[in-house]
Amino acid sequence: MLTNKFNLGFFPTPLHELQNMSKSFPAYSIFIKRDDLTGLACGGNKTRKLEFLIKQALDGGYNTIITSGAQQSNHCRQTAAACAMAGLKCHLLLGGDEPQTYTGNLLLSSILGAQIHFTGNNRKGEDTLVLKKELEKKNNRCFVIPYGGSNIIGALGFIIAVKELKKQLKDSDLTIDYIFFPSSSGGMQAGLTLGIEYYNLNYKLIPINVDKDQTNGRPLEKIVLEIINEGFNYLKMDKQFGLTNIPLNKDYDKDGYGNLNENEKNTILELAQQEGIILDPVYSGRAFNGMIDILRSRKIPEKSNVLFWHTGGGPAIFEYSKPFTKENGNYL
Ligand SMILES: *Cc1c(COP(=O)(O)O)cnc(C)c1O
């Protein structure tokens, strides 16, 4: 069940301490889990979900994948790469209008051979069924991967990611108290939660909400909850969660999805210049900024070991070059 996957990435991803950064936060030790280095066409957290989703599609005899996201979707870029590896056709429904020049993830998705459909205001797969019908008329066998790859099958990737982390910590004689990460379509959060329950661990999750909008009329907590309860059933665990079991920090989502604010920009610069690590302008920049704000105001107990789960997204930075361009010695 947890082994029925199509290999797409290089695991385990590295786990290491942020030694320079930790000096600015003497009350804490800060570690990072490098899912930006999963290896699938610039890496990212979707690689883990896609290993299970692509396997499901192959097992079902499908030849075409349809999925959706924003124009700079990391999920869509990694899906395009996964389809290339698995010999599947890939159709992407991307929000917005076609830009004159492609950059960042959009450029990579196109290079990776995906067929791209621009869907205006719809960036969460609202047009999926129309496209599916069209493609099926032409005899394609279409497998739909939901927005962000977030369902129980995708979440399995993060159950085994918890096992991977557990082993890494044991091997290096480390413990972790808190795990910070950006949460958006919910599959990662659901998978991590299930993994923690399944392997009986006591890491506490602090998911930072990235997108204040709902997905097809449903709030993120509800989506996460549904996947978790489906997961308990799938794993034959006699357990049931309620909404009160689902943490979600919404203190940093005010600017809306994809809108980089000044604090986030400065955080990206800080980590880049202290540790040589690139955060992305949509997800990991927002979550890392939230984490250091929480540490700075000591909202979690001192002496805690803190892990930031880097989810990738680096290619999107090229779409956001303006705020990182210097004029008169200052960033714009
Ligand atoms: C998709 C994504 C996330 C969020 O993961 P979900 O499972 O969708 O909640 C976080 N960071 C990056 C870079 C992503 O691409």
Short mmCIF file of C-alpha atoms and ligand atoms in Angstrom, two decimals:
data_model
loop_
_atom_site.label_atom_id
_atom_site.label_comp_id
_atom_site.label_asym_id
_atom_site.label_seq_id
_atom_site.Cartn_x
_atom_site.Cartn_y
_atom_site.Cartn_z
CA MET A 1 0.00 0.00 0.00
CA LEU A 2 2.70 2.48 1.03
CA THR A 3 5.10 0.92 -1.47
CA ASN A 4 2.91 0.98 -4.57
CA LYS A 5 4.65 3.93 -6.21
CA PHE A 6 6.42 5.01 -9.38
CA ASN A 7 9.84 6.41 -8.50
CA LEU A 8 10.28 10.01 -9.55
CA GLY A 9 12.64 11.59 -7.03
CA PHE A 10 15.78 11.09 -4.99
CA PHE A 11 15.05 10.22 -1.37
CA PRO A 12 15.77 10.80 1.45
CA THR A 13 16.02 14.53 0.86
CA PRO A 14 18.75 16.18 2.96
CA LEU A 15 18.13 17.26 6.53
CA HIS A 16 20.51 19.74 8.09
CA GLU A 17 20.82 22.53 10.60
CA LEU A 18 20.63 26.19 9.61
CA GLN A 19 23.78 27.05 11.50
CA ASN A 20 24.15 30.71 10.57
CA MET A 21 20.46 31.47 10.96
CA SER A 22 20.28 29.69 14.32
CA LYS A 23 22.77 32.25 15.71
CA SER A 24 20.10 34.95 15.36
CA PHE A 25 17.68 32.78 17.38
CA PRO A 26 19.72 31.54 20.35
CA ALA A 27 16.60 30.20 22.08
CA TYR A 28 16.04 27.63 19.32
CA SER A 29 17.80 25.16 17.05
CA ILE A 30 16.55 25.42 13.49
CA PHE A 31 16.74 22.54 11.01
CA ILE A 32 15.58 22.29 7.43
CA LYS A 33 14.25 19.37 5.37
CA ARG A 34 15.17 19.91 1.75
CA ASP A 35 12.23 18.87 -0.41
CA ASP A 36 13.38 21.62 -2.75
CA LEU A 37 15.95 18.98 -3.69
CA THR A 38 13.68 16.05 -4.63
CA GLY A 39 15.29 16.22 -8.04
CA LEU A 40 12.23 16.14 -10.32
CA ALA A 41 12.75 19.01 -12.79
CA CYS A 42 13.87 21.46 -10.08
CA GLY A 43 12.26 19.55 -7.22
CA GLY A 44 9.50 20.29 -4.74
CA ASN A 45 6.97 18.67 -2.45
CA LYS A 46 4.66 17.51 -5.24
CA THR A 47 7.20 14.87 -6.28
CA ARG A 48 6.21 12.80 -3.24
CA LYS A 49 2.49 12.90 -4.08
CA LEU A 50 3.06 12.25 -7.76
CA GLU A 51 4.95 9.01 -7.09
CA PHE A 52 1.67 7.52 -5.85
CA LEU A 53 -0.69 9.35 -8.20
CA ILE A 54 1.23 8.48 -11.35
CA LYS A 55 1.40 4.83 -10.25
CA GLN A 56 -2.37 4.83 -9.81
CA ALA A 57 -2.79 6.24 -13.32
CA LEU A 58 -0.42 3.67 -14.84
CA ASP A 59 -2.09 0.80 -12.97
CA GLY A 60 -5.47 1.97 -14.28
CA GLY A 61 -4.29 1.95 -17.89
CA TYR A 62 -4.68 5.70 -18.45
CA ASN A 63 -2.57 7.49 -21.05
CA THR A 64 -3.37 11.13 -20.31
CA ILE A 65 -3.09 13.21 -17.14
CA ILE A 66 -5.10 16.36 -16.51
CA THR A 67 -4.30 18.66 -13.64
CA SER A 68 -4.61 22.32 -12.73
CA GLY A 69 -3.10 25.23 -10.88
CA ALA A 70 -1.94 28.81 -11.02
CA GLN A 71 0.21 29.92 -13.93
CA GLN A 72 3.32 29.50 -11.76
CA SER A 73 2.17 26.17 -10.35
CA ASN A 74 4.98 23.99 -9.03
CA HIS A 75 2.55 21.10 -8.92
CA CYS A 76 1.85 21.43 -12.65
CA ARG A 77 5.56 21.70 -13.51
CA GLN A 78 6.37 18.55 -11.53
CA THR A 79 3.36 16.76 -13.03
CA ALA A 80 4.61 17.63 -16.52
CA ALA A 81 8.02 16.15 -15.63
CA ALA A 82 6.46 13.04 -14.08
CA CYS A 83 4.37 12.47 -17.22
CA ALA A 84 7.49 12.76 -19.36
CA MET A 85 9.18 10.08 -17.25
CA ALA A 86 6.14 7.79 -17.24
CA GLY A 87 5.31 8.21 -20.94
CA LEU A 88 1.96 9.88 -20.30
CA LYS A 89 0.40 12.84 -22.09
CA CYS A 90 -0.01 15.87 -19.83
CA HIS A 91 -2.69 18.57 -20.03
CA LEU A 92 -2.45 21.53 -17.66
CA LEU A 93 -5.25 23.97 -16.86
CA LEU A 94 -3.50 27.13 -15.72
CA GLY A 95 -5.08 30.30 -14.37
CA GLY A 96 -4.70 33.65 -16.12
CA ASP A 97 -4.28 34.60 -19.75
CA GLU A 98 -1.43 33.46 -21.94
CA PRO A 99 1.53 35.78 -21.36
CA GLN A 100 3.73 37.00 -24.17
CA THR A 101 6.81 35.33 -22.80
CA TYR A 102 6.93 32.25 -20.64
CA THR A 103 9.05 32.25 -17.50
CA GLY A 104 9.54 30.28 -14.28
CA ASN A 105 7.35 27.22 -13.84
CA LEU A 106 5.24 28.00 -16.90
CA LEU A 107 8.34 27.95 -19.08
CA LEU A 108 9.47 24.66 -17.57
CA SER A 109 6.03 23.03 -17.95
CA SER A 110 6.08 23.97 -21.60
CA ILE A 111 9.65 22.68 -22.11
CA LEU A 112 8.61 19.44 -20.38
CA GLY A 113 6.04 18.89 -23.11
CA ALA A 114 2.76 19.64 -21.34
CA GLN A 115 -0.19 20.93 -23.34
CA ILE A 116 -1.21 24.13 -21.65
CA HIS A 117 -4.74 25.56 -21.47
CA PHE A 118 -5.18 29.05 -20.01
CA THR A 119 -8.31 29.35 -17.90
CA GLY A 120 -8.57 33.01 -16.85
CA ASN A 121 -9.92 33.41 -13.33
CA ASN A 122 -10.10 29.66 -12.78
CA ARG A 123 -6.91 28.37 -11.20
CA LYS A 124 -8.22 25.43 -9.21
CA GLY A 125 -9.42 23.03 -11.88
CA GLU A 126 -12.94 24.43 -12.44
CA ASP A 127 -12.68 23.60 -16.17
CA THR A 128 -11.43 20.04 -15.75
CA LEU A 129 -14.57 18.14 -16.76
CA VAL A 130 -15.06 20.11 -19.97
CA LEU A 131 -11.50 19.37 -21.07
CA LYS A 132 -11.79 15.74 -20.01
CA LYS A 133 -14.89 15.22 -22.15
CA GLU A 134 -13.19 16.85 -25.11
CA LEU A 135 -10.11 14.67 -24.81
CA GLU A 136 -12.15 11.53 -24.29
CA LYS A 137 -14.02 12.20 -27.53
CA LYS A 138 -10.61 11.86 -29.18
CA ASN A 139 -10.12 8.49 -27.47
CA ASN A 140 -7.76 9.60 -24.73
CA ARG A 141 -8.04 7.77 -21.41
CA CYS A 142 -7.89 10.65 -18.94
CA PHE A 143 -6.80 10.48 -15.32
CA VAL A 144 -7.55 13.64 -13.35
CA ILE A 145 -5.14 14.66 -10.62
CA PRO A 146 -6.95 17.09 -8.30
CA TYR A 147 -5.73 20.61 -7.57
CA GLY A 148 -2.33 20.35 -5.89
CA GLY A 149 -2.43 16.54 -6.09
CA SER A 150 -4.30 16.63 -2.81
CA ASN A 151 -6.28 13.48 -2.17
CA ILE A 152 -5.56 10.39 -0.09
CA ILE A 153 -3.37 8.79 -2.78
CA GLY A 154 -1.16 11.88 -3.06
CA ALA A 155 -1.04 12.19 0.73
CA LEU A 156 0.50 8.70 0.98
CA GLY A 157 3.71 10.33 -0.22
CA PHE A 158 3.85 12.35 2.96
CA ILE A 159 3.07 9.41 5.20
CA ILE A 160 6.26 7.77 3.99
CA ALA A 161 8.01 11.15 4.20
CA VAL A 162 7.37 11.06 7.95
CA LYS A 163 8.96 7.63 8.08
CA GLU A 164 11.91 9.02 6.16
CA LEU A 165 12.28 11.91 8.61
CA LYS A 166 11.95 9.63 11.61
CA LYS A 167 14.84 7.49 10.35
CA GLN A 168 17.02 10.51 9.56
CA LEU A 169 16.49 11.92 13.03
CA LYS A 170 17.24 8.58 14.65
CA ASP A 171 20.40 8.10 12.59
CA SER A 172 21.72 11.50 13.60
CA ASP A 173 20.51 11.25 17.20
CA LEU A 174 18.23 14.25 16.89
CA THR A 175 14.72 15.10 18.03
CA ILE A 176 12.31 17.62 16.54
CA ASP A 177 9.52 19.38 18.44
CA TYR A 178 7.86 21.55 15.79
CA ILE A 179 7.52 21.28 12.02
CA PHE A 180 6.72 24.47 10.07
CA PHE A 181 5.62 24.31 6.43
CA PRO A 182 3.37 26.14 3.95
CA SER A 183 -0.08 24.60 3.56
CA SER A 184 -2.24 25.33 0.56
CA SER A 185 -4.15 22.50 -1.11
CA GLY A 186 -3.89 20.33 1.99
CA GLY A 187 -2.34 17.07 0.80
CA MET A 188 0.99 17.62 2.50
CA GLN A 189 -0.64 18.59 5.80
CA ALA A 190 -2.98 15.60 5.68
CA GLY A 191 -0.11 13.23 4.84
CA LEU A 192 2.17 14.55 7.56
CA THR A 193 -0.64 14.29 10.11
CA LEU A 194 -1.41 10.73 9.06
CA GLY A 195 2.27 9.83 9.17
CA ILE A 196 2.66 11.21 12.68
CA GLU A 197 -0.37 9.20 13.84
CA TYR A 198 0.62 6.06 11.95
CA TYR A 199 4.17 6.00 13.32
CA ASN A 200 3.11 7.24 16.75
CA LEU A 201 5.32 10.32 16.86
CA ASN A 202 4.96 13.58 18.75
CA TYR A 203 6.13 16.20 16.25
CA LYS A 204 3.78 19.18 16.42
CA LEU A 205 2.76 20.66 13.08
CA ILE A 206 2.56 24.39 12.48
CA PRO A 207 1.12 24.74 8.97
CA ILE A 208 1.25 28.31 7.69
CA ASN A 209 -1.75 29.13 5.50
CA VAL A 210 -0.69 30.52 2.13
CA ASP A 211 -3.98 31.07 0.30
CA LYS A 212 -6.89 32.76 2.07
CA ASP A 213 -9.30 31.74 -0.72
CA GLN A 214 -11.37 28.58 -0.47
CA THR A 215 -11.04 25.73 -2.97
CA ASN A 216 -14.28 24.98 -4.83
CA GLY A 217 -16.25 26.39 -1.91
CA ARG A 218 -14.40 24.47 0.78
CA PRO A 219 -12.06 25.86 3.44
CA LEU A 220 -8.61 24.26 3.72
CA GLU A 221 -9.19 22.81 7.21
CA LYS A 222 -12.15 20.86 5.89
CA ILE A 223 -10.23 19.47 2.94
CA VAL A 224 -7.38 18.41 5.23
CA LEU A 225 -9.80 16.81 7.68
CA GLU A 226 -11.54 14.81 4.96
CA ILE A 227 -8.27 13.44 3.61
CA ILE A 228 -7.11 12.54 7.12
CA ASN A 229 -10.27 10.64 8.01
CA GLU A 230 -10.21 8.87 4.66
CA GLY A 231 -6.58 8.04 5.44
CA PHE A 232 -7.37 6.52 8.84
CA ASN A 233 -9.81 4.26 7.07
CA TYR A 234 -7.34 3.46 4.27
CA LEU A 235 -4.65 2.59 6.81
CA LYS A 236 -7.15 0.56 8.85
CA MET A 237 -6.54 2.71 11.89
CA ASP A 238 -9.43 2.93 14.32
CA LYS A 239 -9.33 6.69 14.58
CA GLN A 240 -11.36 9.75 13.63
CA PHE A 241 -10.41 13.44 13.74
CA GLY A 242 -12.60 16.53 14.03
CA LEU A 243 -11.96 20.10 12.88
CA THR A 244 -10.45 20.96 16.29
CA ASN A 245 -7.63 18.50 15.52
CA ILE A 246 -6.58 20.49 12.44
CA PRO A 247 -4.09 23.29 13.14
CA LEU A 248 -3.73 26.13 10.63
CA ASN A 249 -1.93 29.40 11.24
CA LYS A 250 -3.68 32.15 9.26
CA ASP A 251 -1.62 35.09 10.51
CA TYR A 252 0.38 35.47 7.29
CA ASP A 253 -2.10 35.06 4.42
CA LYS A 254 -3.56 38.59 4.37
CA ASP A 255 -1.91 39.71 1.14
CA GLY A 256 -3.54 36.90 -0.79
CA TYR A 257 -2.18 34.06 -2.87
CA GLY A 258 0.87 34.90 -4.94
CA ASN A 259 1.29 38.44 -3.60
CA LEU A 260 4.74 38.77 -2.11
CA ASN A 261 4.94 41.32 0.71
CA GLU A 262 7.91 43.29 1.99
CA ASN A 263 8.55 41.06 5.02
CA GLU A 264 8.50 37.96 2.85
CA LYS A 265 10.88 39.54 0.39
CA ASN A 266 13.29 40.43 3.20
CA THR A 267 13.06 36.91 4.60
CA ILE A 268 13.92 35.45 1.19
CA LEU A 269 16.95 37.76 1.02
CA GLU A 270 17.98 36.87 4.56
CA LEU A 271 17.94 33.10 4.08
CA ALA A 272 19.62 33.38 0.68
CA GLN A 273 22.41 35.56 2.06
CA GLN A 274 22.92 33.70 5.32
CA GLU A 275 22.52 30.10 4.19
CA GLY A 276 22.67 30.06 0.39
CA ILE A 277 19.13 28.64 0.18
CA ILE A 278 16.48 29.99 -2.18
CA LEU A 279 12.92 30.18 -0.86
CA ASP A 280 10.06 30.71 -3.29
CA PRO A 281 7.93 33.89 -3.44
CA VAL A 282 4.53 32.17 -3.00
CA TYR A 283 4.80 29.34 -0.45
CA SER A 284 8.08 28.74 1.34
CA GLY A 285 8.88 32.47 1.55
CA ARG A 286 5.55 33.07 3.28
CA ALA A 287 5.92 30.11 5.64
CA PHE A 288 9.56 30.75 6.54
CA ASN A 289 8.70 34.38 7.23
CA GLY A 290 5.87 33.20 9.49
CA MET A 291 8.20 30.82 11.29
CA ILE A 292 10.86 33.39 12.10
CA ASP A 293 8.18 35.84 13.23
CA ILE A 294 6.85 33.19 15.62
CA LEU A 295 10.36 32.40 16.87
CA ARG A 296 11.24 36.08 17.25
CA SER A 297 8.20 36.64 19.46
CA ARG A 298 8.91 33.36 21.30
CA LYS A 299 5.44 31.97 20.76
CA ILE A 300 6.73 28.43 21.12
CA PRO A 301 8.71 27.19 24.14
CA GLU A 302 12.38 28.14 24.26
CA LYS A 303 14.97 25.39 23.64
CA SER A 304 12.64 23.77 21.11
CA ASN A 305 14.09 22.04 18.08
CA VAL A 306 12.35 23.46 15.07
CA LEU A 307 12.20 22.01 11.56
CA PHE A 308 11.31 23.99 8.47
CA TRP A 309 10.09 21.71 5.68
CA HIS A 310 11.28 23.40 2.50
CA THR A 311 8.67 22.54 -0.12
CA GLY A 312 10.52 23.91 -3.15
CA GLY A 313 9.04 26.35 -5.65
CA GLY A 314 12.32 27.99 -6.64
CA PRO A 315 11.50 28.45 -10.34
CA ALA A 316 8.71 30.93 -9.49
CA ILE A 317 11.35 33.41 -8.33
CA PHE A 318 12.09 34.21 -11.98
CA GLU A 319 8.51 35.44 -12.41
CA TYR A 320 9.08 37.73 -9.42
CA SER A 321 12.34 39.31 -10.54
CA LYS A 322 11.16 42.90 -10.03
CA PRO A 323 11.21 43.05 -6.20
CA PHE A 324 14.66 41.43 -6.26
CA THR A 325 16.15 43.87 -8.74
CA LYS A 326 18.38 46.58 -7.32
CA GLU A 327 18.18 50.23 -8.26
CA ASN A 328 20.49 52.79 -6.62
CA GLY A 329 21.76 50.00 -4.37
CA ASN A 330 18.27 49.21 -3.02
CA TYR A 331 15.87 46.44 -3.85
CA LEU A 332 12.78 47.67 -5.65
C1 LIG B 1 2.03 22.93 -3.41
C2 LIG B 1 3.04 23.60 -2.60
C3 LIG B 1 2.88 23.74 -1.22
C4 LIG B 1 1.65 23.33 -0.48
O1 LIG B 1 1.45 21.95 -0.39
P1 LIG B 1 -0.07 21.44 -0.34
O2 LIG B 1 0.01 19.98 -0.25
O3 LIG B 1 -0.69 21.92 -1.63
O4 LIG B 1 -0.74 22.07 0.82
C5 LIG B 1 3.88 24.36 -0.52
N1 LIG B 1 4.99 24.80 -1.12
C6 LIG B 1 5.19 24.69 -2.46
C7 LIG B 1 6.43 25.23 -3.03
C8 LIG B 1 4.22 24.07 -3.23
O5 LIG B 1 4.41 23.97 -4.55
#
